[in-house]
Coordinates of N, CA and C and ligand atoms in Angstrom, one line a residue:
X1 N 7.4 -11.0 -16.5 CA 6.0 -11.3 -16.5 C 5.2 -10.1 -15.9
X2 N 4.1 -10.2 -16.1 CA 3.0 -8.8 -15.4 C 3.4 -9.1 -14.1
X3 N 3.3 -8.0 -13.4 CA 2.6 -8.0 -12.0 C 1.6 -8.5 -11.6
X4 N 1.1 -9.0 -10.6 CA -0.1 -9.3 -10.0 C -0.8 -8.3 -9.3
X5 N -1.9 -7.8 -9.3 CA -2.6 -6.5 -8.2 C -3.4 -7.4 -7.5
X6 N -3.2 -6.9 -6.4 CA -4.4 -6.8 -5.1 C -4.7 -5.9 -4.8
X7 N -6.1 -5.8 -4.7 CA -6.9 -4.6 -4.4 C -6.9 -4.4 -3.1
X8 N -6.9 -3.3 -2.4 CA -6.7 -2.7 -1.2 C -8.1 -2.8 -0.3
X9 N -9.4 -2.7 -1.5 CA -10.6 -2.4 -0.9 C -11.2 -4.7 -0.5
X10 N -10.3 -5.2 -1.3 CA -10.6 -6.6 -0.5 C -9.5 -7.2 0.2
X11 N -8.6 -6.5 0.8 CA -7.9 -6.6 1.7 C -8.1 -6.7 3.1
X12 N -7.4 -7.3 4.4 CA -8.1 -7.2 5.8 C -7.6 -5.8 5.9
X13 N -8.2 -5.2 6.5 CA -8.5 -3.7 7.1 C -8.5 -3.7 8.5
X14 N -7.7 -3.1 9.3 CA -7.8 -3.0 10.6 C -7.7 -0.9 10.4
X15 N -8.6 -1.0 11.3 CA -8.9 1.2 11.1 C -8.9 1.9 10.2
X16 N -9.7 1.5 9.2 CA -10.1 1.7 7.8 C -11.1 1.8 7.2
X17 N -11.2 2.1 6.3 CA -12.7 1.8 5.7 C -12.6 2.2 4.2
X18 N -13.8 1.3 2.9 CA -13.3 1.3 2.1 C -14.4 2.7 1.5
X19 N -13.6 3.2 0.5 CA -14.4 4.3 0.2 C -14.2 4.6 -1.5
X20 N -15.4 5.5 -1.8 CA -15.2 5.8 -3.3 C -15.4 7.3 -4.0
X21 N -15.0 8.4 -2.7 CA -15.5 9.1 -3.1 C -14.3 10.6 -3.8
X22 N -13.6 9.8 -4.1 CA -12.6 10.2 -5.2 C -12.3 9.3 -6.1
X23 N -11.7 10.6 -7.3 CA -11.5 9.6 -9.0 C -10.6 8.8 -8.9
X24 N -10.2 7.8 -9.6 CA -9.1 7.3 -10.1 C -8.7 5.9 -10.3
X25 N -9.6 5.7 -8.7 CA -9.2 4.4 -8.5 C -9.3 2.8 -9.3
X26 N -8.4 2.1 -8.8 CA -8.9 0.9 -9.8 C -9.7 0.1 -8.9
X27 N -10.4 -1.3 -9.5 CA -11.2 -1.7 -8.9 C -12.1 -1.1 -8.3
X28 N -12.8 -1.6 -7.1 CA -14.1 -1.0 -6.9 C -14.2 0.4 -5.8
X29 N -13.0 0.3 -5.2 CA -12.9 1.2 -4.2 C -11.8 1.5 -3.8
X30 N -11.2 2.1 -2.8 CA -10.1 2.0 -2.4 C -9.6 2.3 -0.8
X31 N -8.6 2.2 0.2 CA -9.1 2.3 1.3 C -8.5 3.4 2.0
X32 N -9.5 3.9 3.0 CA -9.4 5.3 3.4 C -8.8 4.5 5.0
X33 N -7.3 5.4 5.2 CA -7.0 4.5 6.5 C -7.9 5.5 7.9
X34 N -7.9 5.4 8.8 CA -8.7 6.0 10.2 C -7.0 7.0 10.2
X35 N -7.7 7.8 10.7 CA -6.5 8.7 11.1 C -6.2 8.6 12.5
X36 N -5.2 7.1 12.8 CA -4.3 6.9 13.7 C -3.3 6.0 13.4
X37 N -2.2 6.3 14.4 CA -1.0 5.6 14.5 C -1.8 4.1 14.2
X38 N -1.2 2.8 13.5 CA -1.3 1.5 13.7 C -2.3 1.4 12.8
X39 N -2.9 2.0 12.4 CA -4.5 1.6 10.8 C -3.1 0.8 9.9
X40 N -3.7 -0.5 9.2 CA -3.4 -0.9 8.2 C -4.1 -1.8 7.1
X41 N -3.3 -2.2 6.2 CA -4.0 -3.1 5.5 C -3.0 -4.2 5.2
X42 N -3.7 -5.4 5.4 CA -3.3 -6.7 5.0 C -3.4 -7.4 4.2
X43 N -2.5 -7.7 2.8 CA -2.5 -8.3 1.8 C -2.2 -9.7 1.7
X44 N -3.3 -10.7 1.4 CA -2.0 -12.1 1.3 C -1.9 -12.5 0.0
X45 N -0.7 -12.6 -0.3 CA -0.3 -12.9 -1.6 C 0.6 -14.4 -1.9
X46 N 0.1 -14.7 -3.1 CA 0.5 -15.9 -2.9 C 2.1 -15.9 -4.2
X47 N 2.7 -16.7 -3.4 CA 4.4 -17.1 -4.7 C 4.3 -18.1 -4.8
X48 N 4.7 -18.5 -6.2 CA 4.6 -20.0 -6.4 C 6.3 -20.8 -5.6
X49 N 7.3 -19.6 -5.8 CA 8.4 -19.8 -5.0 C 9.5 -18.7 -4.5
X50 N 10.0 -19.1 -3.3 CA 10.7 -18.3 -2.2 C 11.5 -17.6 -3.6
X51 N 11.7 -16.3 -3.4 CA 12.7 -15.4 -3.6 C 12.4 -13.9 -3.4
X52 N 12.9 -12.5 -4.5 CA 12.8 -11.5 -4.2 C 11.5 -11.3 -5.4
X53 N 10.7 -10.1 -4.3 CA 9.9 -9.4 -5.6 C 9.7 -8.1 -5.1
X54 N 8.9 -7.3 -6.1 CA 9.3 -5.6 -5.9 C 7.7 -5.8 -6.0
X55 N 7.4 -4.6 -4.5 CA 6.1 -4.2 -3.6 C 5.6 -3.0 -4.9
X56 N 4.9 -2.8 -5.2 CA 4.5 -1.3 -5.6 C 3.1 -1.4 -4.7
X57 N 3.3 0.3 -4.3 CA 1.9 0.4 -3.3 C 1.3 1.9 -4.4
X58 N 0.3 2.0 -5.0 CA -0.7 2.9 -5.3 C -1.2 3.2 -4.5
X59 N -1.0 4.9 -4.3 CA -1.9 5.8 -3.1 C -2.6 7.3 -3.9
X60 N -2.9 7.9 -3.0 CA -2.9 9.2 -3.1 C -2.9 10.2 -1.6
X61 N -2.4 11.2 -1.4 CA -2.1 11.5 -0.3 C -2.7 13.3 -0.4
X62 N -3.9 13.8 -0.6 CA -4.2 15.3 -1.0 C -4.0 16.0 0.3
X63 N -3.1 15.5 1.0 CA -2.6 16.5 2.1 C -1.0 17.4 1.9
X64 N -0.8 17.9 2.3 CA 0.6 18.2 2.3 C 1.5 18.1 3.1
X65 N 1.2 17.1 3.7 CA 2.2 16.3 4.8 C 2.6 14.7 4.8
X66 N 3.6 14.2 4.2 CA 3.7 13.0 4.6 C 3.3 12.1 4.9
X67 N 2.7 11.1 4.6 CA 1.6 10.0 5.6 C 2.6 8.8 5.3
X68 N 4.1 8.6 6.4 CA 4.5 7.6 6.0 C 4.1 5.9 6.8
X69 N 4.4 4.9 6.0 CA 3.9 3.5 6.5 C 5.3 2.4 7.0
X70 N 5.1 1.7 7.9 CA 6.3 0.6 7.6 C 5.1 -0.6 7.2
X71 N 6.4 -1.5 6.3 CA 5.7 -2.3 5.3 C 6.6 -3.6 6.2
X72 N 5.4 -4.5 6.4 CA 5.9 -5.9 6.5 C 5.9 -7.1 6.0
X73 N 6.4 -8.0 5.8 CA 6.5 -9.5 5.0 C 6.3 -10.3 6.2
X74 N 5.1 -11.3 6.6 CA 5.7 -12.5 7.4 C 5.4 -11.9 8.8
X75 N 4.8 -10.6 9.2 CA 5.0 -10.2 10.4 C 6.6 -9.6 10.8
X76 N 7.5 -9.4 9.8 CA 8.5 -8.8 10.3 C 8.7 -7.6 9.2
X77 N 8.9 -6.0 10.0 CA 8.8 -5.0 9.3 C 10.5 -4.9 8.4
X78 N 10.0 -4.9 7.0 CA 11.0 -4.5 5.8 C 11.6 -3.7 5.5
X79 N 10.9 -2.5 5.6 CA 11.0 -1.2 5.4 C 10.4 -0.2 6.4
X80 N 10.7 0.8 6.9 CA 10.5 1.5 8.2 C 9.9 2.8 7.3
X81 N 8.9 3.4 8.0 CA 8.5 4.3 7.7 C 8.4 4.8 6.5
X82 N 8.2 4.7 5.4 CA 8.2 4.8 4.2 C 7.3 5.7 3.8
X83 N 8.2 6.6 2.6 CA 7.5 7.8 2.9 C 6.2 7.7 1.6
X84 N 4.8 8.4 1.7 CA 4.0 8.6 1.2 C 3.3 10.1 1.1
X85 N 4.7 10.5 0.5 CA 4.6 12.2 0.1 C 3.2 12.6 -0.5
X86 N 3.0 13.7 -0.6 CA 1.5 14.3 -1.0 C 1.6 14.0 -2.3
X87 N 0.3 13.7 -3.1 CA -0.2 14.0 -4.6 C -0.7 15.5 -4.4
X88 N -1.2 15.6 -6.0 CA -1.8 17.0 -6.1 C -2.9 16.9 -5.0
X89 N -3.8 16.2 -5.2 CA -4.7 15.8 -4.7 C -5.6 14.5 -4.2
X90 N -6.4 14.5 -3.6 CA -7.1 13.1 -3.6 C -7.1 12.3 -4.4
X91 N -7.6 12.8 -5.9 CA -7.5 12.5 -7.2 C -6.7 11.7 -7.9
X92 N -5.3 12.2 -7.2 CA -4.1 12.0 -7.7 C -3.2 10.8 -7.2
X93 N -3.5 9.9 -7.9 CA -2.4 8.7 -7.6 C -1.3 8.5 -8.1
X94 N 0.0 8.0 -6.9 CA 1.1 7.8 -7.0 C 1.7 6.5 -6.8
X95 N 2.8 6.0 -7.1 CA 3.3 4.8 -6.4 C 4.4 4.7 -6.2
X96 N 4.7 3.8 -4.5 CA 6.0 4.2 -4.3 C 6.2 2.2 -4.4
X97 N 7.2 1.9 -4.7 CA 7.9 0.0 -4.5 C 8.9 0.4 -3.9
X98 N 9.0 -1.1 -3.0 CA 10.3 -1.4 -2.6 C 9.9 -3.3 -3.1
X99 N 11.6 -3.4 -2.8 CA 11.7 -4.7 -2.7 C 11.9 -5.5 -1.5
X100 N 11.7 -6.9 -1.8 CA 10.7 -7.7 -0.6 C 11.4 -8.9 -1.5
X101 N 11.0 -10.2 -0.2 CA 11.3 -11.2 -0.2 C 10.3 -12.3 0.3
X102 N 10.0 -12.9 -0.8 CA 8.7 -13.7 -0.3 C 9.3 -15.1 0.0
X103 N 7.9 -15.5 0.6 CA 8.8 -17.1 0.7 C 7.1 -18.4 -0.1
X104 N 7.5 -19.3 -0.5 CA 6.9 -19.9 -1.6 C 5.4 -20.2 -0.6
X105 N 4.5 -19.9 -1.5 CA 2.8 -20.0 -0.5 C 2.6 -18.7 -0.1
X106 N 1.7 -18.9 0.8 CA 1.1 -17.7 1.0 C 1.7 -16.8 2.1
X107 N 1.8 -15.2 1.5 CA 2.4 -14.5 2.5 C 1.7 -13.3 2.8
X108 N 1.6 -12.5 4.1 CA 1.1 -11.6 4.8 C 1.8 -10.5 4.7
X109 N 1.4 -9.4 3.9 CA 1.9 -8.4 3.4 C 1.1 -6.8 4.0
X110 N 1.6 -6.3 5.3 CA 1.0 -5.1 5.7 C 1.7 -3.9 5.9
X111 N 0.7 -2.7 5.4 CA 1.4 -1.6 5.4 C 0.6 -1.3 6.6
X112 N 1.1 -0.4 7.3 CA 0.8 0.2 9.0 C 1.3 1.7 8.7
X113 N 0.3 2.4 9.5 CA 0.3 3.8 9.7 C 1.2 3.9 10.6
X114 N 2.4 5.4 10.6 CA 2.8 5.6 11.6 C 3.0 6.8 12.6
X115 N 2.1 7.3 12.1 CA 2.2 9.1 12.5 C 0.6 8.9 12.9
X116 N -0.3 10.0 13.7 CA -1.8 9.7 14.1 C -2.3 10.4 12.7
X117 N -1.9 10.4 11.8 CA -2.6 11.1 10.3 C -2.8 10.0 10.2
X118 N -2.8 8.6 10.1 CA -2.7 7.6 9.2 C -2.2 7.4 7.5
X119 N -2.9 6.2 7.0 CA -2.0 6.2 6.0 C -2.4 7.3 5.0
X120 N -2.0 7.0 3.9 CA -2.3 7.9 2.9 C -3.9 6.6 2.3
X121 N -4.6 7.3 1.2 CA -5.6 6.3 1.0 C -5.0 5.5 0.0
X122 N -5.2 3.9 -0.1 CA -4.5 3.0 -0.9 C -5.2 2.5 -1.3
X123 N -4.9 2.5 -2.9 CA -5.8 2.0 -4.3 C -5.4 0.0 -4.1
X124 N -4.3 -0.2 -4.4 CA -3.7 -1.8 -4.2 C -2.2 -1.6 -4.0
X125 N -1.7 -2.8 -4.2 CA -0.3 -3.2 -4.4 C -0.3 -4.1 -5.5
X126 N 0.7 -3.8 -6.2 CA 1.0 -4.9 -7.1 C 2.4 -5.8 -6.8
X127 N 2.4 -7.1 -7.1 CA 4.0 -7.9 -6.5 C 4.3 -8.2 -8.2
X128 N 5.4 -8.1 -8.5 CA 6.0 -8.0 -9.5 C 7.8 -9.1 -9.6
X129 N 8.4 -9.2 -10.7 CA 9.6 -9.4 -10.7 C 10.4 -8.1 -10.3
X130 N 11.9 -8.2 -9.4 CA 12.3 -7.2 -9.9 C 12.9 -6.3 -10.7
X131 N 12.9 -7.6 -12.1 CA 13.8 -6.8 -13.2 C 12.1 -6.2 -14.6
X132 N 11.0 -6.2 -14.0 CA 9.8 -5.8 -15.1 C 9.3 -4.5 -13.7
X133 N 9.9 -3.9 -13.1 CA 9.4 -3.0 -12.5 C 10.5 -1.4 -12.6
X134 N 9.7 -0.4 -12.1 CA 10.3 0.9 -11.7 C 11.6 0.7 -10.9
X135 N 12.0 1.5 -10.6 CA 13.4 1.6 -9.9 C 13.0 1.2 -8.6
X136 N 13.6 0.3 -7.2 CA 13.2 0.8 -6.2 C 13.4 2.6 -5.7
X137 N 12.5 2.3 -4.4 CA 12.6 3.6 -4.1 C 13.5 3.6 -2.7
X138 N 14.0 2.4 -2.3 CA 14.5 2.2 -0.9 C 14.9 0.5 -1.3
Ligands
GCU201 C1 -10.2 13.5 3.5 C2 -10.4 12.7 2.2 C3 -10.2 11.2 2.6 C4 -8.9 11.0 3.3 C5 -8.9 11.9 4.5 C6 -7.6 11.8 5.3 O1 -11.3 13.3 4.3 O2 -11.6 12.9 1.6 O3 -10.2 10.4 1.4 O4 -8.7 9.7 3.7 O5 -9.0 13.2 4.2 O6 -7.0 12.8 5.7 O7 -7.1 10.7 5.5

């Protein structure tokens, strides 16, 4: 089945802010994290039942350094530091998934900055099956 997107720019935001002043994005905006350690964004997404589903996060990163995130489910971190290598440019969006484990109802889905660069800027996330998605990447 499709994926589901959530947009990033109606997301909770802690040290963020939503912005539009690069191309690409979907929806209405996308969110620019504050450049420190702990900026994130919080997605809640809802399952109709407990099992595995694959994260895809849309960014773009016009730096040439790294801006990696750890990603949590539930308040417990999933994935550590996950890297969000540079695009060409601002312009330029990429996406990295991993897989996740939701549990049935609504769940709290945040990515956190971990370096004082913050994150890279995030277009959405999409939650998907894991067999209609890209490879993981972790
Ligand atoms: C630039 C860019 C922003 C980006 C920021 C950053 O200011 O225009 O979109 O978020 O760099 O380094 O995080």
């Amino acid at each position: 089945s499709a994926a589901t997107d959530y947009q990033a720019e109606d997301a909770l935001i802690s040290q963020g802010a939503v912005a539009t002043n690069h191309t690409g994005y979907s929806g209405s905006g996308f969110v620019d994290y504050t450049n420190v350690k702990g900026s994130y964004v919080e997605f809640t997404a809802d399952a109709a039942a407990a099992g595995p589903a694959s994260l895809t996060l849309r960014y773009a990163n016009g730096t040439s350094t790294d801006r990696p995130m750890d990603l949590s489910v539930n308040g417990t971190v999933v994935a550590s530091a996950v890297s969000f290598p540079a695009t060409a440019d601002w312009n330029t969006w990429a996406s990295r998934t991993v897989n996740v484990t939701l549990k049935a109802g609504s769940n709290k889905i945040r990515a956190t900055a971990t370096t004082a660069a913050g994150g890279p800027n995030l277009d959405r996330v999409s939650l998907g099956t894991p067999s209609d998605t890209q490879a993981p990447t972790r």
